PDB file of C-alpha atoms in Angstrom:
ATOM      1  CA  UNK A   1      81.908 -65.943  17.735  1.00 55.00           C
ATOM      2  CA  UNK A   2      80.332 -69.111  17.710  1.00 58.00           C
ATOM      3  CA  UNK A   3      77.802 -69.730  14.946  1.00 58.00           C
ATOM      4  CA  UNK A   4      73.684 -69.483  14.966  1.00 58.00           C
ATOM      5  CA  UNK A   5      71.778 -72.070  15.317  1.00 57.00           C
ATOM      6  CA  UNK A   6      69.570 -72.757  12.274  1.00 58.00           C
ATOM      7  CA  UNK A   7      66.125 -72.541  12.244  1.00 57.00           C
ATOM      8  CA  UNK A   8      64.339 -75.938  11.636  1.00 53.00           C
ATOM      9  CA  UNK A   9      62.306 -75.443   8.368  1.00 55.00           C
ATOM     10  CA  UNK A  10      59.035 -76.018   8.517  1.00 60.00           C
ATOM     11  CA  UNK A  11      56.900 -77.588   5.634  1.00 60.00           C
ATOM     12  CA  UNK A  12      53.741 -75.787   5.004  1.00 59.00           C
ATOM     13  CA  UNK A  13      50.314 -77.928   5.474  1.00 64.00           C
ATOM     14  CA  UNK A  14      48.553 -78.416   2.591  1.00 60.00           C
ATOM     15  CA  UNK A  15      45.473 -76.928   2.433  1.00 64.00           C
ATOM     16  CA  UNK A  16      42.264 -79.055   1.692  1.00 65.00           C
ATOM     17  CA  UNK A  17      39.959 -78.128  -1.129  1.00 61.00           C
ATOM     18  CA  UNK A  18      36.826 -76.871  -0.132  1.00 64.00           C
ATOM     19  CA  UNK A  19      34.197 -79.107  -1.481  1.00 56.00           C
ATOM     20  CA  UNK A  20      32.302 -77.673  -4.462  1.00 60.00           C
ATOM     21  CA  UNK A  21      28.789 -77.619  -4.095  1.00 53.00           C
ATOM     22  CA  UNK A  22      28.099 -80.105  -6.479  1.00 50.00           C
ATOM     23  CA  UNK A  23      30.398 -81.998  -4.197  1.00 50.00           C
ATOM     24  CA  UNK A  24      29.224 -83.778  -1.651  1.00 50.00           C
ATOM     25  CA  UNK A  25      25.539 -84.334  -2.841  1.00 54.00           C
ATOM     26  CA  UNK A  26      24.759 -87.998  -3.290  1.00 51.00           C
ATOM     27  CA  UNK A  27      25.392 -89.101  -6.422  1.00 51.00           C
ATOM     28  CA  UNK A  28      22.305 -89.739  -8.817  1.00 47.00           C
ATOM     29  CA  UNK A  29      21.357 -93.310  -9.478  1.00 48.00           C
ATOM     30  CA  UNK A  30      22.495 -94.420 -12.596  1.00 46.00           C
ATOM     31  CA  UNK A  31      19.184 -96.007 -13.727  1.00 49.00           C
ATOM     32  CA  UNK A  32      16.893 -93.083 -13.022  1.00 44.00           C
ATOM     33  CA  UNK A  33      16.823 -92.094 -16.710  1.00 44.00           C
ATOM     34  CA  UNK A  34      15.758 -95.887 -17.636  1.00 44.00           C
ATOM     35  CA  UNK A  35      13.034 -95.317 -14.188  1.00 43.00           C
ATOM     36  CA  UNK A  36      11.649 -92.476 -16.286  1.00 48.00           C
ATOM     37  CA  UNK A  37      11.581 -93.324 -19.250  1.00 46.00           C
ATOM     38  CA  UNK A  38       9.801 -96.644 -18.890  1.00 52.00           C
ATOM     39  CA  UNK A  39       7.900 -94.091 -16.913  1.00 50.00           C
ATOM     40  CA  UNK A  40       6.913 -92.463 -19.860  1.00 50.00           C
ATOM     41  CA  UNK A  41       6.173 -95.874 -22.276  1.00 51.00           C
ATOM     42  CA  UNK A  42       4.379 -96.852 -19.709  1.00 53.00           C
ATOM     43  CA  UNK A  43       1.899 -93.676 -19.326  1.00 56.00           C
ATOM     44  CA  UNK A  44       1.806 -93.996 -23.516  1.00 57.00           C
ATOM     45  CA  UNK A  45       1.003 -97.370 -23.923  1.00 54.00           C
ATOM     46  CA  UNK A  46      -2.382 -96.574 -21.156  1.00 57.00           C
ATOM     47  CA  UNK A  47      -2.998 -93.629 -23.566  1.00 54.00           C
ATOM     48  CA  UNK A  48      -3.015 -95.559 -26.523  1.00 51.00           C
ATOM     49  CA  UNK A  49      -5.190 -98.186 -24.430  1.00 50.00           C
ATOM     50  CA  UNK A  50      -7.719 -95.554 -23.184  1.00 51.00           C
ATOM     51  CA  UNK A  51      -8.254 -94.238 -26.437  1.00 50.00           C
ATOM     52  CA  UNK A  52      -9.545 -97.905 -27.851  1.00 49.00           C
ATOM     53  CA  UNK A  53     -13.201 -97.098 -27.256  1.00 49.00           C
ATOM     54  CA  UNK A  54     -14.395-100.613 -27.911  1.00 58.00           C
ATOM     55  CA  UNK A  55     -13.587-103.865 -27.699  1.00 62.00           C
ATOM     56  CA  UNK A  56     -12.650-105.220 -30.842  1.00 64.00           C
ATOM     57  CA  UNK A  57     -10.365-102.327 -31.149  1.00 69.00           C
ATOM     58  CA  UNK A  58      -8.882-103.735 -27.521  1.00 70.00           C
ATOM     59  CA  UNK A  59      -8.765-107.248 -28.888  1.00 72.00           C
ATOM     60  CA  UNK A  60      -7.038-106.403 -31.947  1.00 72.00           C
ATOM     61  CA  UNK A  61      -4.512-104.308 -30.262  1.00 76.00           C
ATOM     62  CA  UNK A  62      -3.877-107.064 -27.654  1.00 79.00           C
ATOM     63  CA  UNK A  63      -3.472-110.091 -30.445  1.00 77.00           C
ATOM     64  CA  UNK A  64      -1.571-108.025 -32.515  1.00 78.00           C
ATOM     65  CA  UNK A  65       1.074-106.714 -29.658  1.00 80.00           C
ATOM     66  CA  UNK A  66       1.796-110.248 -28.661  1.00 83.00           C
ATOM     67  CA  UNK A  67       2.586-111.152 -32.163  1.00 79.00           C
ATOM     68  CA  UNK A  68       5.069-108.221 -32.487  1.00 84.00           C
ATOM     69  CA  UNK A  69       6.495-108.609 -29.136  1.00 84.00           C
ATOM     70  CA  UNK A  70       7.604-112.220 -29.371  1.00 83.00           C
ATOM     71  CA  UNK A  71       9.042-110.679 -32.657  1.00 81.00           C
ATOM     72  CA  UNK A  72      11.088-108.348 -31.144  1.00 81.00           C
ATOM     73  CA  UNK A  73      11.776-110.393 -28.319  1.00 81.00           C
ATOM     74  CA  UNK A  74      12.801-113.461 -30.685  1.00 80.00           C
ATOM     75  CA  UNK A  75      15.273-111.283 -32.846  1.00 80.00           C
ATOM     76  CA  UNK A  76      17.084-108.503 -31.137  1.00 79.00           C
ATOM     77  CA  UNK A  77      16.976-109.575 -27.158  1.00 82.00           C
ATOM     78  CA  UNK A  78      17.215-113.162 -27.234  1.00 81.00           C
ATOM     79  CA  UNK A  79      19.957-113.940 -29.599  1.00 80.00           C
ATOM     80  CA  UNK A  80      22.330-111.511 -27.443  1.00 83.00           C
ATOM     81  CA  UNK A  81      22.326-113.810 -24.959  1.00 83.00           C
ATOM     82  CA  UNK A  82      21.297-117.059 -26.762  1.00 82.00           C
ATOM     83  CA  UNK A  83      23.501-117.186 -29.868  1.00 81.00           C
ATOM     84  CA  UNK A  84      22.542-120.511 -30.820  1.00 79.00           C
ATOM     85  CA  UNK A  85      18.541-119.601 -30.324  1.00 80.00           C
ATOM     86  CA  UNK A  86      16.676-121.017 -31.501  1.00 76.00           C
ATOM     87  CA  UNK A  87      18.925-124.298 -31.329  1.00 78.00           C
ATOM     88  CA  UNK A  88      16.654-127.410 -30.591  1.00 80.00           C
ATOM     89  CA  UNK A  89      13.514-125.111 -29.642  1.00 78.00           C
ATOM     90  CA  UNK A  90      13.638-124.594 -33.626  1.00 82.00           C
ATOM     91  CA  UNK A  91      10.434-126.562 -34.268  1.00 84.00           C
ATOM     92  CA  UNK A  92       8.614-124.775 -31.207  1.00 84.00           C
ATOM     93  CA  UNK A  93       9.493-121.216 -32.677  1.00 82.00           C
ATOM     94  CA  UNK A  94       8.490-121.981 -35.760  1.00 84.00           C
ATOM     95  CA  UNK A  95       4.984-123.313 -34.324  1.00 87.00           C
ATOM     96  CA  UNK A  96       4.564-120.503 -31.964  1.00 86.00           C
ATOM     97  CA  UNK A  97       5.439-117.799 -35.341  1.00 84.00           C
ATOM     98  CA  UNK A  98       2.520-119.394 -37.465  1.00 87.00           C
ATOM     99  CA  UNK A  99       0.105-119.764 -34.343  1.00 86.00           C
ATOM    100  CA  UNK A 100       0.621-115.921 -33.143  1.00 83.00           C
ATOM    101  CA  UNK A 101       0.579-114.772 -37.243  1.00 83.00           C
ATOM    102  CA  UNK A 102      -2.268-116.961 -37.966  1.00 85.00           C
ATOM    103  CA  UNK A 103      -4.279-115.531 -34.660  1.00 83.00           C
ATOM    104  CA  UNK A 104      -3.354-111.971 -36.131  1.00 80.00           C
ATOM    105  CA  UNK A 105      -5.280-113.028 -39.251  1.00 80.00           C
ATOM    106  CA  UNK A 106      -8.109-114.352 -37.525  1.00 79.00           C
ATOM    107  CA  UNK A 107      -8.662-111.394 -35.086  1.00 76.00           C
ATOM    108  CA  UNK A 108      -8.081-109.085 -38.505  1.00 75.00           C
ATOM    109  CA  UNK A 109     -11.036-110.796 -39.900  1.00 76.00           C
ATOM    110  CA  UNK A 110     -13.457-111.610 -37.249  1.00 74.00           C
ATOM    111  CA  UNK A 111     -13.182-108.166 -35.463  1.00 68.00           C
ATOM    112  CA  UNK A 112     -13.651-106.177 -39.395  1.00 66.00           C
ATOM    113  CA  UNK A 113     -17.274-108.677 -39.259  1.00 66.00           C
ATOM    114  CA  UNK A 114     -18.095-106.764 -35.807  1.00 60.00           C
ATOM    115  CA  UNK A 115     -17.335-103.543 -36.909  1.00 58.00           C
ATOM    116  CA  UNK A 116     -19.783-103.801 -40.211  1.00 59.00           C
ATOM    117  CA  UNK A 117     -22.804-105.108 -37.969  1.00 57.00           C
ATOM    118  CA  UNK A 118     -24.962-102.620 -37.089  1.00 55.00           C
ATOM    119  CA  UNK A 119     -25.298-101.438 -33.344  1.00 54.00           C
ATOM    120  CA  UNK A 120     -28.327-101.889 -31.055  1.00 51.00           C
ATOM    121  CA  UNK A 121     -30.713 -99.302 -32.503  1.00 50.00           C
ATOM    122  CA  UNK A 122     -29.046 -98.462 -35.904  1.00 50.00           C
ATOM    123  CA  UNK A 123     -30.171 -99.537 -39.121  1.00 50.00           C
ATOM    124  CA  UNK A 124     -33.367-101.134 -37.551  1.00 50.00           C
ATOM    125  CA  UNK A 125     -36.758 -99.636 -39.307  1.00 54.00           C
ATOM    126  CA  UNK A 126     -39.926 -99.113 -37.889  1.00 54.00           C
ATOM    127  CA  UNK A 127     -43.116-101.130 -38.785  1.00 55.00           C
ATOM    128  CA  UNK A 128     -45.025 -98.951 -41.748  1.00 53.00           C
ATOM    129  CA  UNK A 129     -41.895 -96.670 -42.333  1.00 51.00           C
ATOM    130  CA  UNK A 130     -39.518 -96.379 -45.517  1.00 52.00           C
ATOM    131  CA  UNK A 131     -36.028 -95.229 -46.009  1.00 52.00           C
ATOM    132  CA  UNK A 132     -37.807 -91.904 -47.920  1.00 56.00           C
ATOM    133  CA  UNK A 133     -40.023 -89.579 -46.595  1.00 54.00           C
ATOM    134  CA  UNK A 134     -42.744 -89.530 -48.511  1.00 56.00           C
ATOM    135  CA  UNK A 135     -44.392 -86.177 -48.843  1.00 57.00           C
ATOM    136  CA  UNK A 136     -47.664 -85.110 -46.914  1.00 59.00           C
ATOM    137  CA  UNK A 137     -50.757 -85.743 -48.567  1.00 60.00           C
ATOM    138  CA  UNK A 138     -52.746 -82.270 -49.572  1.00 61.00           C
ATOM    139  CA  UNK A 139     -54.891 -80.838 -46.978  1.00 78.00           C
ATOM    140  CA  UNK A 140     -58.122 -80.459 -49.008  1.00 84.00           C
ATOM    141  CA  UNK A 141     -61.069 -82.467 -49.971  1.00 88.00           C
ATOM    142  CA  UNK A 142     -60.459 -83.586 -53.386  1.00 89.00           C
ATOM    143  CA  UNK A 143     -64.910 -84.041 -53.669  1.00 89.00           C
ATOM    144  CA  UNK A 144     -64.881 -79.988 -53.285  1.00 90.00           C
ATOM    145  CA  UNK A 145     -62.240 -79.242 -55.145  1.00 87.00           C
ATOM    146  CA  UNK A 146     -63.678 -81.169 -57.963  1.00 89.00           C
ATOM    147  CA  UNK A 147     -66.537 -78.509 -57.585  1.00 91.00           C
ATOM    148  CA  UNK A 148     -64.378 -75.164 -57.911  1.00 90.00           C
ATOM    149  CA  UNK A 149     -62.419 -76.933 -60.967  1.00 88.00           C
ATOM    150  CA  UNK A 150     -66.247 -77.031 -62.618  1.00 89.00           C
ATOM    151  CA  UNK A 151     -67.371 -73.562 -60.895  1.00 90.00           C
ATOM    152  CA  UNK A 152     -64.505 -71.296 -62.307  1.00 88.00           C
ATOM    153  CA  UNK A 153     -64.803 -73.114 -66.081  1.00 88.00           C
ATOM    154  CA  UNK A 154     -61.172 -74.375 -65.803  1.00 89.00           C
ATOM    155  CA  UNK A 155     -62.742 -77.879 -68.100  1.00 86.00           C
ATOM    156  CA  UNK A 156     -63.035 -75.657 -71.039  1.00 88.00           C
ATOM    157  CA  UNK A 157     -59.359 -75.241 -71.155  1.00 88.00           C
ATOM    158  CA  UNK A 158     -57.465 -78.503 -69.688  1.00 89.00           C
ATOM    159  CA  UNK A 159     -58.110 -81.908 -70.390  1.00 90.00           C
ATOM    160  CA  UNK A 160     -58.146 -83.822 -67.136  1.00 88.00           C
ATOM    161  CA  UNK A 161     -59.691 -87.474 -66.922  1.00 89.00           C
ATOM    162  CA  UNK A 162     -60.823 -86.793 -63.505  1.00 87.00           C
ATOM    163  CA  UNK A 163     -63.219 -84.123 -64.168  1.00 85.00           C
ATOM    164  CA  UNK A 164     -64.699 -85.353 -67.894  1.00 87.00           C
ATOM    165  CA  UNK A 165     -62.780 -82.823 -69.646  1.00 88.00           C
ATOM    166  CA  UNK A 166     -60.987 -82.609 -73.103  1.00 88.00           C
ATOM    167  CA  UNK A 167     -60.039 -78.670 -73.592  1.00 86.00           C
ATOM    168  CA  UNK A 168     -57.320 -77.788 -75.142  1.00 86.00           C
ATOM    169  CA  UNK A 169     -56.675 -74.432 -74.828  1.00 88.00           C
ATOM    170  CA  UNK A 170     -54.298 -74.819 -71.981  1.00 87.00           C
ATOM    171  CA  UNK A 171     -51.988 -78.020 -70.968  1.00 88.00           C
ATOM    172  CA  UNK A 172     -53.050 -81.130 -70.954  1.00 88.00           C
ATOM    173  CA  UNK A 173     -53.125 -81.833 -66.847  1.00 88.00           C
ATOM    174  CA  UNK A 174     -52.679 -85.398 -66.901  1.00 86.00           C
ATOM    175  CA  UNK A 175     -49.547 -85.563 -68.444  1.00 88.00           C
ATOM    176  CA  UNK A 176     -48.390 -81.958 -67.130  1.00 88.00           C
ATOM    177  CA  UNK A 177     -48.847 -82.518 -63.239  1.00 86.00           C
ATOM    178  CA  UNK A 178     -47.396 -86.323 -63.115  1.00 87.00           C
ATOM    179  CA  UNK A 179     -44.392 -86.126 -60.863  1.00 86.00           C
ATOM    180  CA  UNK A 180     -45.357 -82.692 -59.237  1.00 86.00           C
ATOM    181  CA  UNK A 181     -46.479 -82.123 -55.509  1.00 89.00           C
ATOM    182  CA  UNK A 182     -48.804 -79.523 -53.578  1.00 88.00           C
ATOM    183  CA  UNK A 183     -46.614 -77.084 -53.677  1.00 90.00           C
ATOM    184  CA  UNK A 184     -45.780 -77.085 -57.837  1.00 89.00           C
ATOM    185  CA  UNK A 185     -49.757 -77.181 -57.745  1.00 88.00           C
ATOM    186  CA  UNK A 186     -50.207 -74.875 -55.787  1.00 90.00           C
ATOM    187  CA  UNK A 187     -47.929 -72.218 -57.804  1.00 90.00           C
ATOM    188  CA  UNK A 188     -49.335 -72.638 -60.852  1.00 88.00           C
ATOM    189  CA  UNK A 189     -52.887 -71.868 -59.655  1.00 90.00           C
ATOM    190  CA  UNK A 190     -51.584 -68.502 -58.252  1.00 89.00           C
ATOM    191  CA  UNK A 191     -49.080 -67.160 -60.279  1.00 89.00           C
ATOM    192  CA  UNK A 192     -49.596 -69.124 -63.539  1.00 87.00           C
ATOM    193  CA  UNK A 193     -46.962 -67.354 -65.636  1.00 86.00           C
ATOM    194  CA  UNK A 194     -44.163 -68.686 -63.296  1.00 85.00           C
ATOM    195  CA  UNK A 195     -43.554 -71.349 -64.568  1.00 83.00           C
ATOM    196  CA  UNK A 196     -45.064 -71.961 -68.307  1.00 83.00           C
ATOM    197  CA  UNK A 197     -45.650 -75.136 -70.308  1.00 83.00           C
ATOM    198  CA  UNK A 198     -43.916 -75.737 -73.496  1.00 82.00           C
ATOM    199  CA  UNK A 199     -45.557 -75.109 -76.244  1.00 82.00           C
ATOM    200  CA  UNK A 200     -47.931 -72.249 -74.487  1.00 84.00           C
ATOM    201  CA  UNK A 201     -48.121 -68.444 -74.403  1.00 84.00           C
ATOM    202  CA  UNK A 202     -48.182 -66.701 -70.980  1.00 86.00           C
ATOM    203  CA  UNK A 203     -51.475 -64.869 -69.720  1.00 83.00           C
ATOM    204  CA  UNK A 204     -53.756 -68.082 -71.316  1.00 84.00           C
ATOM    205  CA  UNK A 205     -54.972 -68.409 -67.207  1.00 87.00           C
ATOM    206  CA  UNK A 206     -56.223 -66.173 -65.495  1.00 86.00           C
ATOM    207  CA  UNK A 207     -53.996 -64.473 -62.810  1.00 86.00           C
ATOM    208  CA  UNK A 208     -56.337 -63.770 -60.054  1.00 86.00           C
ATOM    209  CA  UNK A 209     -57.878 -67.111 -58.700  1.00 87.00           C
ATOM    210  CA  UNK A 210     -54.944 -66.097 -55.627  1.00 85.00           C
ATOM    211  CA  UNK A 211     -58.117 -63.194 -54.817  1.00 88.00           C
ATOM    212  CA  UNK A 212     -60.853 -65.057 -56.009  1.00 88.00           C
ATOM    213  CA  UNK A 213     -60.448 -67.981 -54.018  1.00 90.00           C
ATOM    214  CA  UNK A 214     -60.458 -68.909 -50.666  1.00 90.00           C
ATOM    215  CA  UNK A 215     -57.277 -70.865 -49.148  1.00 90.00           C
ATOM    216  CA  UNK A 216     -59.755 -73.608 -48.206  1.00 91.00           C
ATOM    217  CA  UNK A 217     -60.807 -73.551 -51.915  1.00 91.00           C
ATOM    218  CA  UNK A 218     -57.434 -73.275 -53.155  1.00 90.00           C
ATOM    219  CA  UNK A 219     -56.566 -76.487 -50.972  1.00 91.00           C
ATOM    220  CA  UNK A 220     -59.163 -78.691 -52.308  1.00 89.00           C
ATOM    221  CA  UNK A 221     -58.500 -77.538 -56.170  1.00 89.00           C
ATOM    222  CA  UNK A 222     -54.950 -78.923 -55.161  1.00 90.00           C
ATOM    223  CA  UNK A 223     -56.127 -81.877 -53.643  1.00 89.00           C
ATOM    224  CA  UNK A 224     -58.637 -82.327 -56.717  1.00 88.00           C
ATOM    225  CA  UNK A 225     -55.962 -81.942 -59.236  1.00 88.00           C
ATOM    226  CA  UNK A 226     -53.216 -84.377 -57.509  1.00 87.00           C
ATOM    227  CA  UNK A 227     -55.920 -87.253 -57.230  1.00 79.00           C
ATOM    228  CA  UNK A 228     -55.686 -89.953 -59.340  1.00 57.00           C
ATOM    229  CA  UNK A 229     -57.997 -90.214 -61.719  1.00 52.00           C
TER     230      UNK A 229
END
């Protein structure tokens, strides 16, 4: 019998990879990350800008980046591609360093001035005004009050150069009211054991001229008694 042919072998096809589906995107540009990050320093140094309210502040923020740009600029990015710098240009560095540093110093100076000057409106005092307020003369008549001092016998028992008298039963009331105002005045003529001088017993004044007397009465006993004499 004669013998079979044989069968041609056949060589399987390879089989192309399906593409991932990362594949086949275009590739990302190697620089965006630089793109957005001098994105970002960018939108930082506007910040920093925006938040310099005035101008000095501006000014001083302007001189002073130069200054530490051409530092940075002079020692890490230039000598990478200059070795020799600054070579010949020596005597121009060197007078470009002390101008830029010396400009820092100036702009230091001149802008701390501005800044202790008062602005438009601040500091300035009007005509017939004083750093203190001074308290508010009593409302009464001193002329009347003069009278009621007489009327309820109160020169038997103070000695006051403005009304003639020398008594000494109670405190002497030029010496005891210097310093005080209306109100102090005022409290003592009340409610006389409040506040007691040294050296005196309580009850020595009477404690009703608050009922006796009328608040226009009371005002120009106060008035009376913080005149000077």
């Amino acid at each position: 019998m004669p013998p079979e042919p044989r069968r041609a072998l056949r060589r399987p096809r390879a089989r192309r990879p399906r593409p991932r589906p990362s594949q086949g995107r275009a590739p990302a540009p190697a620089n965006l990350a630089c793109v957005g990050a001098r994105h970002h320093a960018g939108g930082r140094f506007r910040a920093v800008l925006i938040a310099l309210s005035t101008g000095r502040e501006v000014g001083l923020a302007l001189v002073a980046g130069t200054f530490i740009a051409f530092a940075f600029f002079s020692s890490l990015v230039i000598p990478r591609r200059r070795p020799e710098y600054p070579g010949r240009g020596l005597r121009w560095f060197v007078l470009t360093t002390l101008v830029l540093f010396f400009a820092t110093l100036g702009a230091v100076e001149v802008f701390a001035k501005e800044s202790e000057k008062p602005k438009a409106g601040e500091g300035a005092q009007k005509p017939g005004t004083t750093t203190q307020a001074q308290p508010a003369p009593p409302k009464g008549n001193p002329a009347a009050g003069k009278a009621v001092f007489a009327a309820q016998g109160c020169v038997t028992c103070h000695t006051f150069s403005a009304a003639g008298s020398t008594g000494t039963i109670g405190p002497n009331l030029d010496t005891v009211l210097q310093g005080k105002d209306a109100a102090f005045v005022r409290e003592s003529i009340i409610d006389p054991n409040k506040q007691i001088a040294a050296g005196y017993q309580p009850n020595i004044m009477p404690q009703d001229f608050g009922q006796k007397l009328k608040p226009k009465q009371i005002d120009d006993l106060v008035a009376f008694l913080l005149k000077s004499p």
